[in-house]
Each structure stands twice: as structure tokens, then as C-alpha cells.
Amino acid sequence: MKNDVRIYADPTSLALAAADFITELAAACMAARGAFNIALSGGSTPRALYGVLASRGAQINWSGWHCFWGDERCVPPDHDDSCYRMAREALLDHVAIPDSQVHRIPGELTPPDAASSYEQVLREFFKGEWPRFDLILLGMGDDAHTASLFPETAALDRHDSWVTANYAPTAIQPNRITLTIPAINATANILFLAAGSSKAAPLHQVIDGARNPRHLPAQFIQPAAGSLTWMIDQPAAALLQTKR
Ligand code: 6PG
């Protein structure tokens, strides 16, 4: 796997660099098409990034932004564990993205209903074509899961749908909804964020190690016709051999 790996001193400079990356990409997409489609991520690492983006306020033209999510925990939108709620509080409440352009995953439904409802939203938005987001933001868990694609779980085998429910071996809300691997890999750009020393070993395995994607699902992520960028902080990069 060829990766563009960028390393930053600490989580703050990582968040600033990720915000610059997104700001530039969004401006280019807005100039070209008047729209920018982004799939947001949950987890703790993006929170600081959302704060930086929110602080840029009117420097960014938010009018054509469409926000989606790469995965969600099966909880109502006001639940503490909701990825939507985190993004709303850190970013969406502070910027001028029209509500009609915020396409959350309905985690309050049963998992199969939430998956089919979100897939329907994507199919309408992308007019039946595979969902080519301008950017999907992803994190990576200490077990090398990404989105809600956990090691050795059923969602890894879903190739016919864009969205699926998944039961995850995790303490935080095991019932999940996630984009499938082919839906993620149809995107134009992927930005992975990873921070902290707990990510050092899995990152080394994912980037430098032998291919074993069922055990290291982040290895499945490789856009068919797009870019893949890793932004990581020094502690997460401690064991990496493949550095830029
Ligand atoms: C979630 C996502 C998950 C997350 C990673 C990284 O639970 O929200 O499913 O893929 O992005 O676990 O999370 P951190 O940024 O908290 O390390």
C-alpha cells in the first residue's frame, strides 16, 4: 500500500494541518462545483479539528458543504456517544451549513432500519452511483478498526451494499452503522487521523506490516481512484518505518 504519511509534533499541530487540508480541498471543490461533500468521523481525535474549522467561521464558504458520517453508534442524536452530536457541538452549531445539508445516520432506529435509511439517503444524493465523497475523514482504533469496520466482523464481507449494521467488540456502543469497504474506497480523498502512543503499534502493523486486513481493517482502505493521506502525531508515529 502506498501512503502519504504526514507527521506532526502534537495533536494541536495535527488538528491545524488537518483543518488546512480540509479548508483547501473544500475551497477547490466549491470553486469547481459549488459543493463540498464530506463524511465526518467520530472518536476523540477529530474533535480538536472540528474546533479549528469552527473557529475559521466566515473565512470558509460553508454554503455548499454537505455533511455525512462514515459511521455511527446506534444511539439517539442527543446521546453522549453519538458521533453526530459530537460533530454538531464541535462544528455544526458554529458554522453556516444549512440544516438540510446535514445528513446524519439515524442511530435511534433499529440497526437494519438505520442502515437502509442512510443508504437510501446516499443513493438519492449520489443518484445511484457509488458514493463519491470529496473527502472521508477516518480514525483508527487501537485494534486497527476504522469507521465501524472491526477486525473479523461481518461488515468486512459486505460488498454489495454501501451501508451496513455491524456488531462490534467494543465497550462504546457495540451496535454500529458503517459505510462498507467498497463505499469508502469509492471516495475521491481519504484523510486518516491518528494521535497518541496507543496508536503506535497498530499503525506500524497497518502501514509497515504484512497484509492482513481482516485482522487490521484499516488496511482495506485504499481508494480505487483517489488519494489516501495519513496525518499522525509523533507518539503515534513512534514505531513507523515508512515516514515522509
Ligand atoms: C468511532 C469510530 C472509530 C474511531 C476510531 C478512532 O468509534 O467513533 O468508529 O473508527 O474513529 O476508534 O477513535 P479516536 O479518535 O478516539 O482514537
mmCIF file of C-alpha atoms and ligand atoms in Angstrom:
data_model
loop_
_atom_site.group_PDB
_atom_site.id
_atom_site.type_symbol
_atom_site.label_atom_id
_atom_site.label_comp_id
_atom_site.label_asym_id
_atom_site.label_seq_id
_atom_site.Cartn_x
_atom_site.Cartn_y
_atom_site.Cartn_z
ATOM 1 C CA MET A 1 0.000 0.000 0.000
ATOM 2 C CA LYS A 2 1.375 3.438 -0.906
ATOM 3 C CA ASN A 3 0.617 6.007 1.735
ATOM 4 C CA ASP A 4 1.134 9.726 2.071
ATOM 5 C CA VAL A 5 2.136 9.850 5.734
ATOM 6 C CA ARG A 6 2.491 13.248 7.410
ATOM 7 C CA ILE A 7 3.783 13.517 10.964
ATOM 8 C CA TYR A 8 3.160 16.401 13.394
ATOM 9 C CA ALA A 9 4.679 17.198 16.762
ATOM 10 C CA ASP A 10 1.471 17.049 18.778
ATOM 11 C CA PRO A 11 -2.329 16.813 18.487
ATOM 12 C CA THR A 12 -2.680 20.595 18.204
ATOM 13 C CA SER A 13 -0.442 20.915 15.149
ATOM 14 C CA LEU A 14 -2.095 17.813 13.688
ATOM 15 C CA ALA A 15 -5.524 19.444 14.080
ATOM 16 C CA LEU A 16 -4.270 22.665 12.441
ATOM 17 C CA ALA A 17 -2.761 20.782 9.498
ATOM 18 C CA ALA A 18 -5.912 18.703 9.029
ATOM 19 C CA ALA A 19 -8.007 21.873 9.110
ATOM 20 C CA ASP A 20 -5.743 23.420 6.438
ATOM 21 C CA PHE A 21 -6.075 20.267 4.301
ATOM 22 C CA ILE A 22 -9.867 20.351 4.530
ATOM 23 C CA THR A 23 -10.117 24.116 4.058
ATOM 24 C CA GLU A 24 -8.071 23.935 0.833
ATOM 25 C CA LEU A 25 -9.918 20.924 -0.537
ATOM 26 C CA ALA A 26 -13.305 22.438 0.275
ATOM 27 C CA ALA A 27 -12.344 25.721 -1.421
ATOM 28 C CA ALA A 28 -11.218 23.832 -4.546
ATOM 29 C CA CYS A 29 -14.455 21.795 -4.664
ATOM 30 C CA MET A 30 -16.563 24.910 -4.071
ATOM 31 C CA ALA A 31 -14.732 26.731 -6.888
ATOM 32 C CA ALA A 32 -15.168 23.789 -9.254
ATOM 33 C CA ARG A 33 -18.748 22.715 -8.452
ATOM 34 C CA GLY A 34 -20.193 24.954 -5.755
ATOM 35 C CA ALA A 35 -20.361 21.945 -3.425
ATOM 36 C CA PHE A 36 -18.211 20.018 -0.967
ATOM 37 C CA ASN A 37 -19.298 16.601 0.321
ATOM 38 C CA ILE A 38 -17.589 15.357 3.456
ATOM 39 C CA ALA A 39 -18.140 12.264 5.590
ATOM 40 C CA LEU A 40 -17.238 13.100 9.176
ATOM 41 C CA SER A 41 -15.820 10.754 11.772
ATOM 42 C CA GLY A 42 -16.469 10.191 15.445
ATOM 43 C CA GLY A 43 -13.791 9.426 18.016
ATOM 44 C CA SER A 44 -11.724 11.801 20.086
ATOM 45 C CA THR A 45 -9.083 12.845 17.520
ATOM 46 C CA PRO A 46 -11.390 14.804 15.168
ATOM 47 C CA ARG A 47 -12.885 16.898 17.964
ATOM 48 C CA ALA A 48 -9.931 19.302 18.006
ATOM 49 C CA LEU A 49 -10.022 19.503 14.209
ATOM 50 C CA TYR A 50 -13.720 20.424 14.278
ATOM 51 C CA GLY A 51 -12.914 23.153 16.796
ATOM 52 C CA VAL A 52 -10.271 24.642 14.489
ATOM 53 C CA LEU A 53 -12.628 24.532 11.497
ATOM 54 C CA ALA A 54 -15.392 26.163 13.546
ATOM 55 C CA SER A 55 -13.017 28.940 14.621
ATOM 56 C CA ARG A 56 -12.412 29.814 10.947
ATOM 57 C CA GLY A 57 -16.044 30.943 10.685
ATOM 58 C CA ALA A 58 -16.630 33.241 7.734
ATOM 59 C CA GLN A 59 -13.172 32.558 6.258
ATOM 60 C CA ILE A 60 -14.771 29.381 4.880
ATOM 61 C CA ASN A 61 -17.686 29.351 2.443
ATOM 62 C CA TRP A 62 -19.928 26.787 4.156
ATOM 63 C CA SER A 63 -22.924 27.254 1.865
ATOM 64 C CA GLY A 64 -22.208 24.245 -0.349
ATOM 65 C CA TRP A 65 -20.996 21.870 2.357
ATOM 66 C CA HIS A 66 -22.889 18.589 2.683
ATOM 67 C CA CYS A 67 -22.004 16.664 5.838
ATOM 68 C CA PHE A 68 -22.395 12.909 6.103
ATOM 69 C CA TRP A 69 -20.894 10.401 8.518
ATOM 70 C CA GLY A 70 -18.713 7.370 7.869
ATOM 71 C CA ASP A 71 -20.178 5.543 10.839
ATOM 72 C CA GLU A 72 -22.405 5.985 13.854
ATOM 73 C CA ARG A 73 -23.149 4.359 17.172
ATOM 74 C CA CYS A 74 -26.777 3.118 17.461
ATOM 75 C CA VAL A 75 -27.938 5.802 19.861
ATOM 76 C CA PRO A 76 -30.293 8.794 19.537
ATOM 77 C CA PRO A 77 -28.771 12.022 18.181
ATOM 78 C CA ASP A 78 -28.663 13.684 21.615
ATOM 79 C CA HIS A 79 -26.855 10.762 23.279
ATOM 80 C CA ASP A 80 -23.370 11.370 24.725
ATOM 81 C CA ASP A 81 -21.947 8.642 22.449
ATOM 82 C CA SER A 82 -23.494 9.996 19.234
ATOM 83 C CA CYS A 83 -20.909 10.856 16.562
ATOM 84 C CA TYR A 84 -23.468 13.282 15.116
ATOM 85 C CA ARG A 85 -23.821 15.039 18.469
ATOM 86 C CA MET A 86 -20.049 15.423 18.821
ATOM 87 C CA ALA A 87 -19.759 16.959 15.353
ATOM 88 C CA ARG A 88 -22.789 19.167 15.944
ATOM 89 C CA GLU A 89 -21.447 20.539 19.219
ATOM 90 C CA ALA A 90 -17.852 20.975 17.996
ATOM 91 C CA LEU A 91 -18.566 22.198 14.468
ATOM 92 C CA LEU A 92 -22.081 22.317 13.046
ATOM 93 C CA ASP A 93 -23.604 24.551 15.739
ATOM 94 C CA HIS A 94 -20.970 27.185 14.980
ATOM 95 C CA VAL A 95 -20.982 27.416 11.186
ATOM 96 C CA ALA A 96 -23.420 28.325 8.418
ATOM 97 C CA ILE A 97 -24.098 24.906 6.894
ATOM 98 C CA PRO A 98 -27.849 24.691 6.110
ATOM 99 C CA ASP A 99 -29.611 22.010 8.212
ATOM 100 C CA SER A 100 -30.925 20.445 5.006
ATOM 101 C CA GLN A 101 -27.295 19.682 4.058
ATOM 102 C CA VAL A 102 -26.548 17.754 7.250
ATOM 103 C CA HIS A 103 -27.266 14.081 6.555
ATOM 104 C CA ARG A 104 -26.848 12.217 9.829
ATOM 105 C CA ILE A 105 -27.129 8.456 10.302
ATOM 106 C CA PRO A 106 -30.387 7.806 12.227
ATOM 107 C CA GLY A 107 -28.844 5.889 15.117
ATOM 108 C CA GLU A 108 -32.135 5.924 17.012
ATOM 109 C CA LEU A 109 -33.646 3.353 14.602
ATOM 110 C CA THR A 110 -33.046 -0.394 14.776
ATOM 111 C CA PRO A 111 -29.656 -1.204 13.212
ATOM 112 C CA PRO A 112 -31.101 -2.678 9.965
ATOM 113 C CA ASP A 113 -33.529 0.238 9.578
ATOM 114 C CA ALA A 114 -30.807 2.805 10.284
ATOM 115 C CA ALA A 115 -28.531 1.206 7.671
ATOM 116 C CA SER A 116 -31.187 1.031 4.966
ATOM 117 C CA SER A 117 -32.476 4.534 5.704
ATOM 118 C CA TYR A 118 -28.953 6.021 5.440
ATOM 119 C CA GLU A 119 -28.179 4.024 2.309
ATOM 120 C CA GLN A 120 -31.365 5.444 0.761
ATOM 121 C CA VAL A 121 -30.226 8.979 1.604
ATOM 122 C CA LEU A 122 -26.870 8.293 -0.058
ATOM 123 C CA ARG A 123 -28.474 6.686 -3.121
ATOM 124 C CA GLU A 124 -30.697 9.722 -3.631
ATOM 125 C CA PHE A 125 -27.848 12.151 -3.095
ATOM 126 C CA PHE A 126 -25.379 10.342 -5.363
ATOM 127 C CA LYS A 127 -28.118 9.447 -7.866
ATOM 128 C CA GLY A 128 -27.471 5.713 -7.644
ATOM 129 C CA GLU A 129 -23.759 5.987 -8.469
ATOM 130 C CA TRP A 130 -21.308 4.704 -5.851
ATOM 131 C CA PRO A 131 -20.979 7.445 -3.207
ATOM 132 C CA ARG A 132 -18.004 9.503 -4.297
ATOM 133 C CA PHE A 133 -17.459 11.880 -1.390
ATOM 134 C CA ASP A 134 -14.956 14.663 -1.850
ATOM 135 C CA LEU A 135 -13.489 13.605 1.487
ATOM 136 C CA ILE A 136 -13.999 10.876 4.043
ATOM 137 C CA LEU A 137 -12.421 11.567 7.411
ATOM 138 C CA LEU A 138 -11.407 8.421 9.269
ATOM 139 C CA GLY A 139 -9.844 7.493 12.585
ATOM 140 C CA MET A 140 -8.216 4.248 13.583
ATOM 141 C CA GLY A 141 -8.843 2.356 16.806
ATOM 142 C CA ASP A 142 -6.148 0.660 18.880
ATOM 143 C CA ASP A 143 -7.285 -2.622 17.265
ATOM 144 C CA ALA A 144 -6.815 -1.115 13.756
ATOM 145 C CA HIS A 145 -10.550 -0.809 13.134
ATOM 146 C CA THR A 146 -11.695 2.140 11.101
ATOM 147 C CA ALA A 147 -15.169 3.625 10.750
ATOM 148 C CA SER A 148 -17.099 0.737 12.414
ATOM 149 C CA LEU A 149 -15.236 -1.928 10.457
ATOM 150 C CA PHE A 150 -13.870 -4.011 13.322
ATOM 151 C CA PRO A 151 -11.449 -6.959 12.965
ATOM 152 C CA GLU A 152 -13.026 -10.227 11.884
ATOM 153 C CA THR A 153 -16.598 -8.828 11.890
ATOM 154 C CA ALA A 154 -19.408 -9.430 9.409
ATOM 155 C CA ALA A 155 -19.292 -5.927 7.910
ATOM 156 C CA LEU A 156 -15.946 -6.748 6.288
ATOM 157 C CA ASP A 157 -17.796 -9.123 3.937
ATOM 158 C CA ARG A 158 -20.432 -6.670 2.710
ATOM 159 C CA HIS A 159 -19.537 -5.813 -0.849
ATOM 160 C CA ASP A 160 -22.998 -5.337 -2.359
ATOM 161 C CA SER A 161 -24.301 -2.525 -0.142
ATOM 162 C CA TRP A 162 -22.969 0.916 0.754
ATOM 163 C CA VAL A 163 -24.036 0.912 4.402
ATOM 164 C CA THR A 164 -24.377 -1.935 6.879
ATOM 165 C CA ALA A 165 -25.107 -2.577 10.533
ATOM 166 C CA ASN A 166 -22.248 -4.160 12.438
ATOM 167 C CA TYR A 167 -21.885 -5.675 15.892
ATOM 168 C CA ALA A 168 -18.574 -4.539 17.265
ATOM 169 C CA PRO A 169 -16.454 -5.948 20.080
ATOM 170 C CA THR A 170 -16.157 -2.566 21.773
ATOM 171 C CA ALA A 171 -17.162 -1.037 25.078
ATOM 172 C CA ILE A 172 -18.597 2.065 23.431
ATOM 173 C CA GLN A 173 -21.939 1.077 21.890
ATOM 174 C CA PRO A 174 -21.383 -2.302 20.188
ATOM 175 C CA ASN A 175 -24.272 -1.756 17.760
ATOM 176 C CA ARG A 176 -22.904 0.311 14.902
ATOM 177 C CA ILE A 177 -23.783 1.528 11.427
ATOM 178 C CA THR A 178 -20.917 1.894 8.977
ATOM 179 C CA LEU A 179 -20.090 2.596 5.365
ATOM 180 C CA THR A 180 -18.865 -0.612 3.735
ATOM 181 C CA ILE A 181 -15.342 -1.065 2.404
ATOM 182 C CA PRO A 182 -16.295 -0.540 -1.282
ATOM 183 C CA ALA A 183 -18.332 2.548 -0.395
ATOM 184 C CA ILE A 184 -15.345 4.060 1.409
ATOM 185 C CA ASN A 185 -12.949 3.121 -1.367
ATOM 186 C CA ALA A 186 -15.153 4.831 -3.984
ATOM 187 C CA THR A 187 -14.322 8.217 -2.477
ATOM 188 C CA ALA A 188 -12.122 10.888 -4.007
ATOM 189 C CA ASN A 189 -9.972 11.570 -0.925
ATOM 190 C CA ILE A 190 -9.468 9.891 2.432
ATOM 191 C CA LEU A 191 -7.854 11.560 5.403
ATOM 192 C CA PHE A 192 -6.909 9.334 8.331
ATOM 193 C CA LEU A 193 -6.152 10.998 11.670
ATOM 194 C CA ALA A 194 -4.342 9.150 14.456
ATOM 195 C CA ALA A 195 -2.897 10.579 17.651
ATOM 196 C CA GLY A 196 -1.349 9.168 20.778
ATOM 197 C CA SER A 197 1.005 6.366 21.769
ATOM 198 C CA SER A 198 -1.748 3.719 21.826
ATOM 199 C CA LYS A 199 -1.844 4.018 18.024
ATOM 200 C CA ALA A 200 1.896 3.380 17.527
ATOM 201 C CA ALA A 201 1.788 -0.434 17.352
ATOM 202 C CA PRO A 202 -1.359 -0.767 15.209
ATOM 203 C CA LEU A 203 -0.176 1.998 12.871
ATOM 204 C CA HIS A 204 3.153 0.208 12.412
ATOM 205 C CA GLN A 205 1.287 -3.015 11.601
ATOM 206 C CA VAL A 206 -1.154 -1.326 9.221
ATOM 207 C CA ILE A 207 1.411 0.717 7.301
ATOM 208 C CA ASP A 208 4.656 -1.284 7.505
ATOM 209 C CA GLY A 209 3.395 -4.762 8.244
ATOM 210 C CA ALA A 210 2.300 -7.724 6.163
ATOM 211 C CA ARG A 211 -1.121 -7.524 4.578
ATOM 212 C CA ASN A 212 -3.704 -8.986 6.936
ATOM 213 C CA PRO A 213 -6.744 -6.743 6.504
ATOM 214 C CA ARG A 214 -9.314 -8.991 8.161
ATOM 215 C CA HIS A 215 -7.275 -8.548 11.328
ATOM 216 C CA LEU A 216 -6.241 -4.957 10.500
ATOM 217 C CA PRO A 217 -9.303 -3.461 8.755
ATOM 218 C CA ALA A 218 -7.604 -0.100 8.140
ATOM 219 C CA GLN A 219 -5.544 -1.973 5.521
ATOM 220 C CA PHE A 220 -8.715 -2.472 3.462
ATOM 221 C CA ILE A 221 -8.904 1.272 2.892
ATOM 222 C CA GLN A 222 -7.391 2.168 -0.456
ATOM 223 C CA PRO A 223 -9.396 4.447 -2.768
ATOM 224 C CA ALA A 224 -9.823 2.933 -6.226
ATOM 225 C CA ALA A 225 -9.226 6.334 -7.846
ATOM 226 C CA GLY A 226 -8.362 8.806 -5.146
ATOM 227 C CA SER A 227 -5.874 9.952 -2.530
ATOM 228 C CA LEU A 228 -5.104 8.476 0.875
ATOM 229 C CA THR A 229 -3.381 10.690 3.421
ATOM 230 C CA TRP A 230 -2.406 9.845 6.982
ATOM 231 C CA MET A 231 -1.922 12.690 9.451
ATOM 232 C CA ILE A 232 -0.460 11.454 12.709
ATOM 233 C CA ASP A 233 1.304 12.863 15.719
ATOM 234 C CA GLN A 234 4.805 11.917 16.918
ATOM 235 C CA PRO A 235 3.695 9.454 19.615
ATOM 236 C CA ALA A 236 1.539 7.591 17.082
ATOM 237 C CA ALA A 237 4.457 7.623 14.597
ATOM 238 C CA ALA A 238 6.994 6.252 17.106
ATOM 239 C CA LEU A 239 7.313 2.789 15.514
ATOM 240 C CA LEU A 240 6.810 3.724 11.858
ATOM 241 C CA GLN A 241 9.403 2.749 9.280
ATOM 242 C CA THR A 242 7.529 4.311 6.356
ATOM 243 C CA LYS A 243 7.931 8.035 7.044
ATOM 244 C CA ARG A 244 7.746 11.023 4.814
HETATM 245 C C1 6PG B 1 -15.888 5.628 16.467
HETATM 246 C C2 6PG B 1 -15.303 5.199 15.185
HETATM 247 C C3 6PG B 1 -13.850 4.849 15.192
HETATM 248 C C4 6PG B 1 -12.892 5.938 15.615
HETATM 249 C C5 6PG B 1 -11.572 5.311 15.984
HETATM 250 C C6 6PG B 1 -10.545 6.333 16.435
HETATM 251 O O1 6PG B 1 -15.998 4.822 17.356
HETATM 252 O O2 6PG B 1 -16.269 6.769 16.519
HETATM 253 O O3 6PG B 1 -15.970 4.049 14.954
HETATM 254 O O4 6PG B 1 -13.478 4.368 13.935
HETATM 255 O O5 6PG B 1 -12.716 6.858 14.580
HETATM 256 O O6 6PG B 1 -11.788 4.390 17.023
HETATM 257 O O7 6PG B 1 -11.026 6.965 17.555
HETATM 258 P P1 6PG B 1 -10.164 8.023 18.353
HETATM 259 O O8 6PG B 1 -10.025 9.227 17.506
HETATM 260 O O9 6PG B 1 -10.996 8.269 19.583
HETATM 261 O O10 6PG B 1 -8.867 7.368 18.658
#
